[in-house]
Amino acid sequence: MTSPAPLRVLVVDDSAFARKVLRKVLSDAEGLEVVGTARDGLDALERVVEFKPDVITLDLVMPALDGLGLLKALAGMPDAPRVVVVSSADTDSELAVAALQAGAVDLVHKPTALATERLYELGAELVEKVRVAGRAMPRYLEAAEREASVRAARSGTGASPKLLAVGTSTGGPQALTRLLSALPRDFPAPVVLALHIPAGYTEAVAKRLDSQSALEVVEARDGLELVPGRAVLAKAGMHLKLERRGALDLVRLDRHPLGTPHHPSVDVLFQSVAAGWGEHAVALVLTGMGEDGLVGARAVRAAGGVVLTESESSCVVYGMPRVVDEAGLSQGSAPLQSLVPLLERFIP
């Protein structure tokens, strides 16, 4: 049986040392081929035309044309490579979040300039995210979304929903931007969000989402009250749990790993929602790699709540929604542009 062709990777970084290390790490990985390197965005555009890579690893702070400039240039190419950002949260977290919203598939946290020898330590994570990016859907999804239909099992929950919980991973910053920017200011339920992203980036994600949404979007902090009109984003590196205390609904941050591979975990959030809100909860699973959210979705359904999913046509990676769909747990599915009308069927 013929082996699939290796993914063609272009490494873009203004540091010669970083280019050398990243090339070595990726070249040693099975199924990947580094076809070239570039020292800035202008150099990268020439290499994209010359080598036609499937994936680019992208530094953001570069001379001539920076990472955001390169992403904007790639947006005009019908067969543009997918992009994995390699970023330092200490210096460019806001740029990294902007890049994710502009179409980058994923993000790898790079050590600071004072710890460049630690670049080798991110090898396994980088290789995995490059492989995922190579399988990701292109960013040009408008036609597919127009053709996709909304699937809903029923038009009401039988109970008045009091909370919307959202879980996502790869492609999540783009999906959350489109979802939250479409929700009205008077959306009647508090919103809680769990996104897989490295520690150090969620404050910047929350600030950008807040600037683009009619809702107030904040990074989670212990004891924060849940109220309609507010969306709370889980803090990376911690689990987000919810607590009902009398008439107050509060956020709790849990630093214990609980045996989960992701911090925050969508499963942990959804299980907390199921326990406290039961039939008054709506859980929404957006684009993402893996199975996080499956156990939690099962808990929400068992408690009488509603589970919804993003449809395959608009997912960057149809992993997390797929496992929920295939388990028969999803009661409604829609592409990103139709998710708000779908939500309004369950949260009137």
Coordinates of C-alpha atoms in Angstrom, one line a residue:
M1 CA 0.0 0.0 0.0
T2 CA 1.4 3.4 -1.0
S3 CA 2.3 5.7 1.8
P4 CA 0.7 9.2 1.7
A5 CA 3.0 12.0 0.5
P6 CA 4.7 13.9 3.4
L7 CA 3.3 17.2 4.4
R8 CA 5.4 20.0 2.9
V9 CA 6.4 22.6 5.6
L10 CA 7.9 26.1 5.2
V11 CA 9.6 27.5 8.3
V12 CA 9.3 31.3 8.7
D13 CA 11.3 33.1 11.4
D14 CA 13.7 36.0 11.4
S15 CA 16.1 34.2 13.8
A16 CA 18.6 32.0 12.0
F17 CA 18.9 29.8 15.2
A18 CA 15.2 29.3 15.4
R19 CA 15.0 28.4 11.7
K20 CA 17.8 25.8 12.2
V21 CA 16.1 24.3 15.3
L22 CA 12.6 24.2 13.9
R23 CA 13.9 22.7 10.6
K24 CA 15.7 20.0 12.5
V25 CA 12.7 19.2 14.7
L26 CA 10.3 19.0 11.8
S27 CA 12.6 17.2 9.4
D28 CA 13.1 14.4 12.0
A29 CA 9.4 13.8 12.2
E30 CA 7.7 11.1 10.2
G31 CA 5.4 12.3 7.5
L32 CA 6.8 15.9 7.4
E33 CA 9.2 17.4 4.8
V34 CA 10.7 20.9 5.3
V35 CA 10.8 22.3 1.8
G36 CA 12.4 25.6 2.8
T37 CA 12.8 28.4 5.2
A38 CA 12.2 32.2 5.1
R39 CA 13.6 35.1 7.2
D40 CA 10.5 37.4 6.9
G41 CA 7.1 37.7 5.3
L42 CA 8.3 39.0 2.0
D43 CA 10.8 36.1 1.7
A44 CA 8.0 33.7 2.7
L45 CA 5.7 34.9 -0.1
E46 CA 8.4 34.0 -2.6
R47 CA 8.9 30.6 -1.0
V48 CA 5.2 29.9 -1.0
V49 CA 5.1 30.4 -4.8
E50 CA 8.3 28.4 -5.3
F51 CA 7.7 25.5 -3.0
K52 CA 3.9 25.3 -2.6
P53 CA 4.0 24.2 1.1
D54 CA 1.0 22.6 2.8
V55 CA 1.8 24.2 6.2
I56 CA 3.8 27.2 7.4
T57 CA 5.2 27.7 10.8
L58 CA 5.1 31.4 11.4
D59 CA 7.0 33.8 13.6
L60 CA 5.1 37.0 14.1
V61 CA 7.6 39.8 14.9
M62 CA 9.8 40.1 11.7
P63 CA 11.2 42.9 9.6
A64 CA 9.9 43.9 6.1
L65 CA 6.6 42.0 6.4
D66 CA 5.5 40.6 9.8
G67 CA 3.4 37.6 10.5
L68 CA 0.0 39.3 10.4
G69 CA 1.0 41.0 7.1
L70 CA 1.8 37.5 5.7
L71 CA -1.5 36.1 6.8
K72 CA -3.4 38.9 5.1
A73 CA -1.4 38.3 1.9
L74 CA -2.1 34.6 2.0
A75 CA -5.8 35.3 2.3
G76 CA -5.9 36.2 -1.4
M77 CA -4.5 32.8 -2.4
P78 CA -7.1 30.1 -3.2
D79 CA -4.7 27.3 -2.2
A80 CA -2.9 29.0 0.6
P81 CA -1.0 26.9 3.1
R82 CA -2.4 26.4 6.6
V83 CA -0.5 28.4 9.3
V84 CA 0.8 27.3 12.7
V85 CA 1.9 30.4 14.7
V86 CA 5.1 29.9 16.8
S87 CA 4.8 32.8 19.3
S88 CA 6.2 34.0 22.6
A89 CA 3.4 35.1 25.0
D90 CA 5.8 37.3 26.9
T91 CA 6.2 39.6 23.9
D92 CA 3.4 39.1 21.3
S93 CA 0.4 37.5 22.9
E94 CA -2.0 40.1 21.3
L95 CA -0.4 39.6 17.9
A96 CA -0.8 35.8 18.3
V97 CA -4.4 36.1 19.1
A98 CA -4.9 38.5 16.1
A99 CA -3.2 35.9 13.9
L100 CA -5.5 33.1 15.1
Q101 CA -8.5 35.3 14.4
A102 CA -7.0 36.1 10.9
G103 CA -6.9 32.4 10.0
A104 CA -4.0 30.7 11.6
V105 CA -4.9 27.2 12.5
D106 CA -3.1 26.9 15.8
L107 CA -0.5 28.3 18.2
V108 CA 2.7 26.9 19.8
H109 CA 4.3 28.9 22.6
K110 CA 7.9 29.7 21.9
P111 CA 10.5 30.3 24.7
T112 CA 11.7 33.9 25.0
A113 CA 14.8 35.1 23.3
L114 CA 16.7 34.5 26.5
A115 CA 15.9 30.8 26.4
T116 CA 16.3 30.0 22.7
E117 CA 18.0 26.7 23.6
R118 CA 14.6 25.5 24.9
L119 CA 13.2 25.5 21.4
Y120 CA 13.9 21.8 21.2
E121 CA 11.5 21.2 24.0
L122 CA 8.5 22.3 21.9
G123 CA 9.2 19.7 19.3
A124 CA 6.5 17.1 20.0
E125 CA 3.8 19.8 20.3
L126 CA 4.9 21.6 17.2
V127 CA 5.0 18.3 15.1
E128 CA 1.5 17.3 16.3
K129 CA 0.0 20.8 15.5
V130 CA 1.6 20.9 12.1
R131 CA 0.1 17.5 11.3
V132 CA -3.3 18.6 12.5
A133 CA -3.0 21.8 10.4
G134 CA -2.1 19.7 7.3
R135 CA -5.5 18.0 7.7
A136 CA -7.4 21.1 8.5
M137 CA -10.1 22.6 6.3
P138 CA -9.1 25.6 4.2
R139 CA -10.1 29.0 5.5
Y140 CA -12.3 29.7 2.5
L141 CA -15.6 28.3 3.8
E142 CA -18.2 30.8 2.7
A143 CA -19.5 28.7 -0.2
A144 CA -19.7 25.6 1.9
E145 CA -21.5 27.5 4.7
R146 CA -24.1 28.9 2.3
E147 CA -24.9 25.4 1.1
A148 CA -25.0 23.8 4.6
S149 CA -28.3 23.3 6.4
V150 CA -29.3 23.7 10.0
R151 CA -30.2 20.4 11.7
A152 CA -32.3 20.6 14.9
A153 CA -34.1 17.8 16.6
R154 CA -36.6 20.1 18.3
S155 CA -37.4 23.8 18.7
G156 CA -37.5 24.1 22.5
T157 CA -36.0 22.6 25.6
G158 CA -39.2 22.3 27.7
A159 CA -37.3 24.4 30.3
S160 CA -36.1 28.0 30.3
P161 CA -32.3 27.8 29.6
K162 CA -30.2 29.8 32.0
L163 CA -26.7 29.1 30.8
L164 CA -24.8 28.6 27.5
A165 CA -21.5 26.7 27.8
V166 CA -19.1 26.5 24.7
G167 CA -16.1 24.2 24.2
T168 CA -13.6 24.4 21.3
S169 CA -10.0 23.8 20.4
T170 CA -8.2 24.0 17.0
G171 CA -9.8 26.9 15.0
G172 CA -11.5 28.0 18.2
P173 CA -10.5 31.7 18.3
Q174 CA -11.9 32.2 14.8
A175 CA -15.1 30.4 15.7
L176 CA -15.6 32.2 19.0
T177 CA -15.1 35.6 17.2
R178 CA -17.8 34.8 14.7
L179 CA -20.2 33.4 17.3
L180 CA -19.8 36.1 20.0
S181 CA -19.8 39.0 17.4
A182 CA -23.2 37.7 16.2
L183 CA -24.8 37.3 19.7
P184 CA -27.1 40.3 20.6
R185 CA -26.4 42.5 23.7
D186 CA -29.6 41.3 25.2
F187 CA -28.8 37.6 24.9
P188 CA -30.7 36.2 27.8
A189 CA -28.2 33.7 29.3
P190 CA -24.7 34.0 30.7
V191 CA -22.0 32.4 28.5
V192 CA -19.0 30.4 29.6
L193 CA -16.2 29.4 27.2
A194 CA -13.4 26.7 27.3
L195 CA -10.7 27.1 24.7
H196 CA -7.6 24.9 24.3
I197 CA -4.8 27.5 24.1
P198 CA -1.4 27.8 25.8
A199 CA -1.1 29.6 29.1
G200 CA -0.5 33.3 28.8
Y201 CA -2.9 34.0 25.9
T202 CA -6.4 34.0 27.3
E203 CA -6.3 37.5 28.6
A204 CA -5.5 38.8 25.1
V205 CA -8.2 36.5 23.6
A206 CA -10.8 37.9 26.0
K207 CA -9.8 41.5 25.3
R208 CA -10.1 41.0 21.5
L209 CA -13.4 39.2 21.8
D210 CA -14.7 41.9 24.1
S211 CA -13.8 44.6 21.5
Q212 CA -15.7 42.7 18.8
S213 CA -18.8 41.6 20.7
A214 CA -21.8 43.3 22.1
L215 CA -21.4 41.1 25.1
E216 CA -18.9 41.8 27.9
V217 CA -16.1 39.2 27.5
V218 CA -13.7 38.6 30.4
E219 CA -11.1 36.2 31.4
A220 CA -12.3 34.0 34.3
R221 CA -11.4 34.9 37.8
D222 CA -12.4 33.1 41.0
G223 CA -15.7 34.3 42.4
L224 CA -16.8 36.2 39.3
E225 CA -20.6 36.4 39.0
L226 CA -22.3 34.9 35.9
V227 CA -24.9 37.3 34.5
P228 CA -26.7 37.7 31.2
G229 CA -24.7 39.9 28.8
R230 CA -21.4 38.5 30.1
A231 CA -19.2 35.8 28.5
V232 CA -16.5 34.3 30.7
L233 CA -13.4 32.7 29.0
A234 CA -11.6 30.0 31.0
K235 CA -8.1 30.9 32.0
A236 CA -5.5 28.7 30.2
G237 CA -3.8 26.3 32.5
M238 CA -6.8 26.0 34.9
H239 CA -10.1 24.3 34.8
L240 CA -13.3 26.4 34.8
K241 CA -16.0 25.2 37.1
L242 CA -19.3 26.8 38.1
E243 CA -21.0 27.0 41.4
R244 CA -24.5 28.0 42.5
R245 CA -24.6 29.8 45.8
G246 CA -28.1 30.9 46.8
A247 CA -29.2 33.4 44.2
L248 CA -25.7 33.8 42.8
D249 CA -24.0 31.9 40.0
L250 CA -20.2 32.0 40.4
V251 CA -17.0 31.1 38.6
R252 CA -14.5 28.8 40.2
L253 CA -11.0 28.2 39.0
D254 CA -9.5 24.7 39.7
R255 CA -5.8 24.3 39.5
H256 CA -5.9 20.5 40.0
P257 CA -5.1 18.4 36.9
L258 CA -7.8 15.8 37.5
G259 CA -6.2 13.5 35.1
T260 CA -7.3 15.5 32.0
P261 CA -4.9 16.3 29.1
H262 CA -6.4 19.8 28.6
H263 CA -6.4 22.7 31.0
P264 CA -9.1 24.0 30.7
S265 CA -11.0 20.9 29.9
V266 CA -14.4 21.1 28.1
D267 CA -15.4 17.9 29.8
V268 CA -14.8 19.4 33.3
L269 CA -16.7 22.6 32.4
F270 CA -19.7 20.7 30.9
Q271 CA -19.9 18.3 33.8
S272 CA -20.0 21.3 36.2
V273 CA -22.7 22.8 34.1
A274 CA -24.7 19.6 34.0
A275 CA -24.5 19.3 37.8
G276 CA -25.6 22.8 38.6
W277 CA -27.9 23.7 35.7
G278 CA -29.4 20.4 34.5
E279 CA -32.2 21.0 32.1
H280 CA -31.5 24.7 32.1
A281 CA -28.2 24.3 30.3
V282 CA -27.2 24.4 26.7
A283 CA -23.8 23.0 25.7
L284 CA -22.2 23.9 22.3
V285 CA -19.2 22.1 20.8
L286 CA -17.3 24.0 18.2
T287 CA -14.3 23.1 15.9
G288 CA -11.5 21.2 17.5
M289 CA -9.2 18.2 17.5
G290 CA -9.8 15.2 19.8
E291 CA -12.6 14.1 22.1
D292 CA -12.7 16.7 24.8
G293 CA -16.3 17.5 25.4
L294 CA -17.7 14.0 24.7
V295 CA -18.0 13.0 28.4
G296 CA -19.3 16.4 29.4
A297 CA -21.9 16.4 26.6
R298 CA -23.1 13.0 27.8
A299 CA -23.5 14.5 31.3
V300 CA -25.4 17.5 30.0
R301 CA -27.8 15.2 28.1
A302 CA -28.3 12.9 31.1
A303 CA -29.2 15.9 33.2
G304 CA -31.8 17.0 30.8
G305 CA -29.9 19.8 29.1
V306 CA -29.4 20.4 25.4
V307 CA -26.2 19.7 23.3
L308 CA -25.5 21.4 20.0
T309 CA -22.6 21.1 17.6
E310 CA -20.9 23.1 14.8
S311 CA -21.5 21.2 11.5
E312 CA -18.6 19.8 9.5
S313 CA -18.9 22.3 6.7
S314 CA -17.4 25.2 8.8
C315 CA -15.1 23.3 11.2
V316 CA -11.4 23.9 10.8
V317 CA -11.0 20.4 12.3
Y318 CA -14.2 18.3 12.6
G319 CA -13.0 16.3 15.6
M320 CA -14.7 17.4 18.9
P321 CA -18.1 18.0 17.2
R322 CA -17.8 14.7 15.2
V323 CA -17.5 12.5 18.3
V324 CA -20.5 14.1 19.9
D325 CA -22.5 13.8 16.7
E326 CA -21.5 10.1 16.2
A327 CA -22.4 9.3 19.8
G328 CA -26.0 10.5 19.1
L329 CA -25.7 13.3 21.7
S330 CA -26.2 16.4 19.4
Q331 CA -29.7 17.8 19.2
G332 CA -28.9 20.4 16.7
S333 CA -26.1 21.2 14.3
A334 CA -25.3 24.2 12.1
P335 CA -22.3 26.0 10.4
L336 CA -20.9 29.0 12.1
Q337 CA -23.0 31.6 10.3
S338 CA -26.2 29.8 11.3
L339 CA -25.3 29.0 14.9
V340 CA -27.1 32.0 16.5
P341 CA -30.4 31.3 14.8
L342 CA -30.0 27.7 16.0
L343 CA -29.3 28.9 19.6
E344 CA -32.3 31.1 19.5
R345 CA -34.5 28.0 19.0
F346 CA -33.3 26.7 22.3
I347 CA -32.6 29.9 24.2
P348 CA -35.5 32.2 23.1

